[in-house]
Amino acid sequence: MELTGAADVVKLAAAVETRLTRGTKMNDTSSRSHCVVVLKLTVLEGGSVRTSRLQFFDLMGSERFVGQKAAHDTSQSSKATMGGWEGIFSNLSLMALYSCIELAAKNCKKKNPKLDKSMIGMLLTKLLTGSLIGSALTGMITCISQSPRNGEETYLSLGYGTTMSTLLNKAELQPAKPIEELLAAAQKKHAEAAAVVAKGVVGKYQAAREAQVRAYAQEVNVLEGLQAV
């Protein structure tokens, strides 16, 4: 969605508030998914446009499935409930992200860091690629529990944050590009995506393609507005 005023920001915040929560033994209002908010800033500089992105990720925490400190009912399989599956997904994606952070921290020390294919094996790590390598300025806030019951999770979370602190990218401004070039590229991508949607896409990918069409349409609208200034 395009943010043109305070009302649009309120709508965005309201959308974030619809995030699914569910009670567990660790948290009465546990987030059951990762939350991703991407803000794109487009600035006109003469006849060129500079585009920057702010990516905000609120990650679902890891969960224990065995022992007295388990987050779920241990009398049944963790795969027997939706809450259990959500926890499995969280643990798997966070483990993959941890491996990517370690790899990215090593890569950023090289003169010409390159993207390793293993870094985009899951959707979460694919979305975070821009924050793990290149010229992005990346920060992490680690939320921990004060409860003795969650001591092991707190220890692991602190270790996660410590590893993240070794990721030291060199932040740089994104290059400005001619507005005509960007507008032509956006119009082409919009036309291509719209053509695919018109033919029909199988299953869940239809919604993704439709969202892609809306995103390109918004990009075209923003660029045309800047061009008219």
Tab-separated table of C-alpha atoms in Angstrom:
chain	number	residue	atom	x	y	z
A	1	MET	CA	0.000	0.000	0.000
A	2	GLU	CA	1.144	3.548	-0.688
A	3	LEU	CA	1.657	5.738	2.384
A	4	THR	CA	0.591	9.301	1.641
A	5	GLY	CA	-0.442	10.473	5.099
A	6	ALA	CA	-0.985	9.641	8.768
A	7	ALA	CA	-4.196	7.708	8.017
A	8	ASP	CA	-2.267	5.262	5.823
A	9	VAL	CA	0.237	4.648	8.619
A	10	VAL	CA	-2.667	3.827	10.960
A	11	LYS	CA	-3.991	1.324	8.395
A	12	LEU	CA	-0.575	-0.300	8.191
A	13	ALA	CA	-0.349	-0.580	11.988
A	14	ALA	CA	-3.865	-2.049	12.098
A	15	ALA	CA	-2.850	-4.690	9.551
A	16	VAL	CA	0.123	-5.676	11.708
A	17	GLU	CA	-2.185	-6.028	14.729
A	18	THR	CA	-4.117	-8.798	12.950
A	19	ARG	CA	-1.157	-11.109	13.430
A	20	LEU	CA	-2.197	-14.514	14.768
A	21	THR	CA	-1.491	-15.273	18.439
A	22	ARG	CA	-2.146	-18.403	20.479
A	23	GLY	CA	-1.627	-19.401	24.117
A	24	THR	CA	1.143	-21.860	25.017
A	25	LYS	CA	2.705	-22.978	28.297
A	26	MET	CA	5.383	-20.334	27.782
A	27	ASN	CA	3.278	-17.371	26.659
A	28	ASP	CA	-0.444	-16.594	26.869
A	29	THR	CA	-0.297	-14.499	23.682
A	30	SER	CA	2.437	-16.214	21.713
A	31	SER	CA	2.972	-14.974	18.166
A	32	ARG	CA	2.326	-17.849	15.778
A	33	SER	CA	4.100	-16.483	12.735
A	34	HIS	CA	6.907	-14.191	11.679
A	35	CYS	CA	5.775	-10.621	10.942
A	36	VAL	CA	7.372	-8.799	7.999
A	37	VAL	CA	6.902	-5.106	7.201
A	38	VAL	CA	8.764	-3.558	4.276
A	39	LEU	CA	8.781	0.215	3.785
A	40	LYS	CA	10.079	1.545	0.488
A	41	LEU	CA	11.227	5.176	0.257
A	42	THR	CA	11.433	6.715	-3.226
A	43	VAL	CA	13.143	10.105	-3.536
A	44	LEU	CA	13.390	12.281	-6.653
A	45	GLU	CA	16.798	13.873	-7.174
A	46	GLY	CA	16.779	15.975	-10.316
A	47	GLY	CA	15.915	13.581	-13.133
A	48	SER	CA	16.908	10.522	-11.141
A	49	VAL	CA	15.317	8.459	-8.400
A	50	ARG	CA	16.941	6.922	-5.340
A	51	THR	CA	15.075	4.060	-3.677
A	52	SER	CA	15.740	2.743	-0.171
A	53	ARG	CA	14.065	-0.023	1.822
A	54	LEU	CA	13.404	-0.449	5.536
A	55	GLN	CA	12.684	-4.075	6.405
A	56	PHE	CA	11.228	-4.814	9.842
A	57	PHE	CA	11.045	-8.431	10.961
A	58	ASP	CA	9.359	-9.491	14.211
A	59	LEU	CA	10.318	-13.129	14.499
A	60	MET	CA	8.326	-15.806	16.279
A	61	GLY	CA	10.381	-17.366	19.079
A	62	SER	CA	11.712	-20.901	19.237
A	63	GLU	CA	9.777	-23.491	21.223
A	64	ARG	CA	10.631	-26.632	23.191
A	65	PHE	CA	8.609	-29.795	22.552
A	66	VAL	CA	9.923	-32.250	25.137
A	67	GLY	CA	10.472	-32.249	28.885
A	68	GLN	CA	8.821	-30.355	31.716
A	69	LYS	CA	9.559	-27.002	30.087
A	70	ALA	CA	7.831	-27.840	26.809
A	71	ALA	CA	5.640	-25.136	25.313
A	72	HIS	CA	2.941	-27.613	24.308
A	73	ASP	CA	1.086	-30.635	25.656
A	74	THR	CA	3.590	-33.503	25.649
A	75	SER	CA	0.862	-36.166	25.950
A	76	GLN	CA	0.297	-35.944	22.194
A	77	SER	CA	2.414	-35.527	19.111
A	78	SER	CA	3.617	-32.013	18.307
A	79	LYS	CA	2.162	-32.599	14.843
A	80	ALA	CA	-1.327	-33.211	16.235
A	81	THR	CA	-2.197	-29.528	16.660
A	82	MET	CA	-1.862	-26.360	14.621
A	83	GLY	CA	0.096	-24.772	17.477
A	84	GLY	CA	2.589	-27.623	17.309
A	85	TRP	CA	3.077	-27.230	13.564
A	86	GLU	CA	3.573	-23.481	14.034
A	87	GLY	CA	6.321	-24.186	16.558
A	88	ILE	CA	7.996	-26.679	14.233
A	89	PHE	CA	7.994	-24.115	11.421
A	90	SER	CA	9.422	-21.465	13.741
A	91	ASN	CA	12.255	-23.679	14.975
A	92	LEU	CA	13.145	-24.799	11.455
A	93	SER	CA	13.161	-21.287	9.972
A	94	LEU	CA	15.122	-19.805	12.900
A	95	MET	CA	17.709	-22.577	12.643
A	96	ALA	CA	18.106	-21.877	8.912
A	97	LEU	CA	18.405	-18.141	9.594
A	98	TYR	CA	21.052	-18.749	12.272
A	99	SER	CA	23.150	-20.725	9.783
A	100	CYS	CA	22.747	-17.922	7.225
A	101	ILE	CA	23.827	-15.274	9.743
A	102	GLU	CA	26.987	-17.229	10.527
A	103	LEU	CA	27.745	-17.615	6.818
A	104	ALA	CA	26.983	-13.952	6.072
A	105	ALA	CA	29.227	-12.804	8.936
A	106	LYS	CA	32.108	-14.744	7.389
A	107	ASN	CA	31.332	-13.462	3.887
A	108	CYS	CA	31.247	-9.796	4.912
A	109	LYS	CA	34.919	-10.020	5.879
A	110	LYS	CA	35.843	-10.816	2.276
A	111	LYS	CA	36.706	-8.103	-0.241
A	112	ASN	CA	33.937	-9.131	-2.626
A	113	PRO	CA	31.234	-10.942	-0.607
A	114	LYS	CA	28.944	-13.102	-2.703
A	115	LEU	CA	25.529	-14.580	-2.047
A	116	ASP	CA	25.698	-18.272	-1.191
A	117	LYS	CA	22.814	-20.361	-2.547
A	118	SER	CA	22.317	-21.928	0.877
A	119	MET	CA	21.294	-18.519	2.191
A	120	ILE	CA	18.009	-18.501	0.273
A	121	GLY	CA	16.819	-22.024	0.976
A	122	MET	CA	13.748	-20.828	2.903
A	123	LEU	CA	11.339	-17.932	2.433
A	124	LEU	CA	12.450	-16.168	5.639
A	125	THR	CA	16.127	-16.211	4.696
A	126	LYS	CA	15.264	-15.186	1.139
A	127	LEU	CA	13.398	-12.123	2.435
A	128	LEU	CA	16.302	-11.256	4.732
A	129	THR	CA	19.003	-11.653	2.094
A	130	GLY	CA	19.258	-7.899	1.567
A	131	SER	CA	19.957	-7.441	5.277
A	132	LEU	CA	22.561	-10.192	5.473
A	133	ILE	CA	24.849	-9.216	2.619
A	134	GLY	CA	25.791	-6.077	0.727
A	135	SER	CA	25.336	-2.461	1.794
A	136	ALA	CA	22.436	-2.871	4.230
A	137	LEU	CA	22.587	-1.496	7.777
A	138	THR	CA	21.262	-4.336	9.934
A	139	GLY	CA	20.294	-4.348	13.612
A	140	MET	CA	18.653	-6.862	15.938
A	141	ILE	CA	16.705	-6.466	19.186
A	142	THR	CA	16.588	-9.649	21.260
A	143	CYS	CA	13.599	-10.129	23.579
A	144	ILE	CA	14.273	-12.451	26.522
A	145	SER	CA	12.210	-13.867	29.374
A	146	GLN	CA	12.922	-13.129	33.048
A	147	SER	CA	11.224	-16.337	34.152
A	148	PRO	CA	13.585	-19.032	35.514
A	149	ARG	CA	11.426	-21.566	33.651
A	150	ASN	CA	12.592	-20.084	30.348
A	151	GLY	CA	16.265	-19.810	31.311
A	152	GLU	CA	17.527	-22.134	28.583
A	153	GLU	CA	15.547	-20.280	25.884
A	154	THR	CA	16.912	-16.976	27.187
A	155	TYR	CA	20.470	-18.315	27.017
A	156	LEU	CA	19.968	-19.493	23.432
A	157	SER	CA	18.392	-16.157	22.451
A	158	LEU	CA	21.404	-14.274	23.820
A	159	GLY	CA	23.687	-16.545	21.821
A	160	TYR	CA	21.615	-15.818	18.718
A	161	GLY	CA	22.035	-12.085	19.309
A	162	THR	CA	25.767	-12.457	19.902
A	163	THR	CA	26.186	-14.202	16.555
A	164	MET	CA	24.128	-11.471	14.857
A	165	SER	CA	26.464	-8.827	16.315
A	166	THR	CA	29.333	-10.272	14.248
A	167	LEU	CA	27.512	-9.325	11.032
A	168	LEU	CA	29.134	-6.015	10.071
A	169	ASN	CA	27.987	-4.824	6.662
A	170	LYS	CA	29.282	-1.570	5.189
A	171	ALA	CA	26.221	0.662	4.823
A	172	GLU	CA	26.097	2.713	1.615
A	173	LEU	CA	23.516	4.840	-0.194
A	174	GLN	CA	21.689	3.118	-3.014
A	175	PRO	CA	22.613	4.566	-6.438
A	176	ALA	CA	20.186	7.004	-8.083
A	177	LYS	CA	18.854	5.894	-11.479
A	178	PRO	CA	17.125	7.833	-14.301
A	179	ILE	CA	13.386	7.947	-13.654
A	180	GLU	CA	12.557	7.066	-17.275
A	181	GLU	CA	14.589	3.858	-16.995
A	182	LEU	CA	12.923	2.824	-13.735
A	183	LEU	CA	9.431	3.645	-15.001
A	184	ALA	CA	9.901	1.640	-18.199
A	185	ALA	CA	11.188	-1.349	-16.204
A	186	ALA	CA	8.265	-1.158	-13.745
A	187	GLN	CA	5.703	-0.909	-16.551
A	188	LYS	CA	7.233	-3.937	-18.277
A	189	LYS	CA	7.193	-6.031	-15.089
A	190	HIS	CA	3.599	-5.003	-14.387
A	191	ALA	CA	2.496	-5.995	-17.885
A	192	GLU	CA	4.273	-9.363	-17.652
A	193	ALA	CA	2.813	-10.178	-14.229
A	194	ALA	CA	-0.686	-9.088	-15.304
A	195	ALA	CA	-0.464	-11.359	-18.350
A	196	VAL	CA	0.406	-14.340	-16.159
A	197	VAL	CA	-2.505	-13.621	-13.805
A	198	ALA	CA	-4.884	-13.259	-16.755
A	199	LYS	CA	-3.989	-16.783	-17.909
A	200	GLY	CA	-4.503	-18.153	-14.401
A	201	VAL	CA	-2.027	-19.607	-11.920
A	202	VAL	CA	-2.404	-22.965	-10.188
A	203	GLY	CA	-3.259	-23.043	-6.473
A	204	LYS	CA	-1.733	-20.737	-3.875
A	205	TYR	CA	0.507	-18.992	-6.401
A	206	GLN	CA	-2.470	-17.128	-7.869
A	207	ALA	CA	-2.707	-14.897	-4.775
A	208	ALA	CA	1.037	-14.297	-4.842
A	209	ARG	CA	0.930	-13.267	-8.493
A	210	GLU	CA	-2.025	-10.962	-7.876
A	211	ALA	CA	-0.118	-9.299	-5.033
A	212	GLN	CA	2.837	-8.910	-7.402
A	213	VAL	CA	0.622	-7.144	-9.947
A	214	ARG	CA	-0.626	-4.726	-7.275
A	215	ALA	CA	2.925	-4.017	-6.120
A	216	TYR	CA	4.127	-3.205	-9.647
A	217	ALA	CA	1.040	-1.044	-10.214
A	218	GLN	CA	1.856	0.945	-7.083
A	219	GLU	CA	5.473	1.330	-8.204
A	220	VAL	CA	4.329	2.634	-11.601
A	221	ASN	CA	1.920	5.026	-9.906
A	222	VAL	CA	4.633	6.429	-7.619
A	223	LEU	CA	7.128	6.889	-10.447
A	224	GLU	CA	4.535	8.545	-12.702
A	225	GLY	CA	3.684	10.900	-9.839
A	226	LEU	CA	7.332	11.843	-9.375
A	227	GLN	CA	7.781	12.307	-13.102
A	228	ALA	CA	4.904	14.787	-13.140
A	229	VAL	CA	6.509	16.938	-10.441
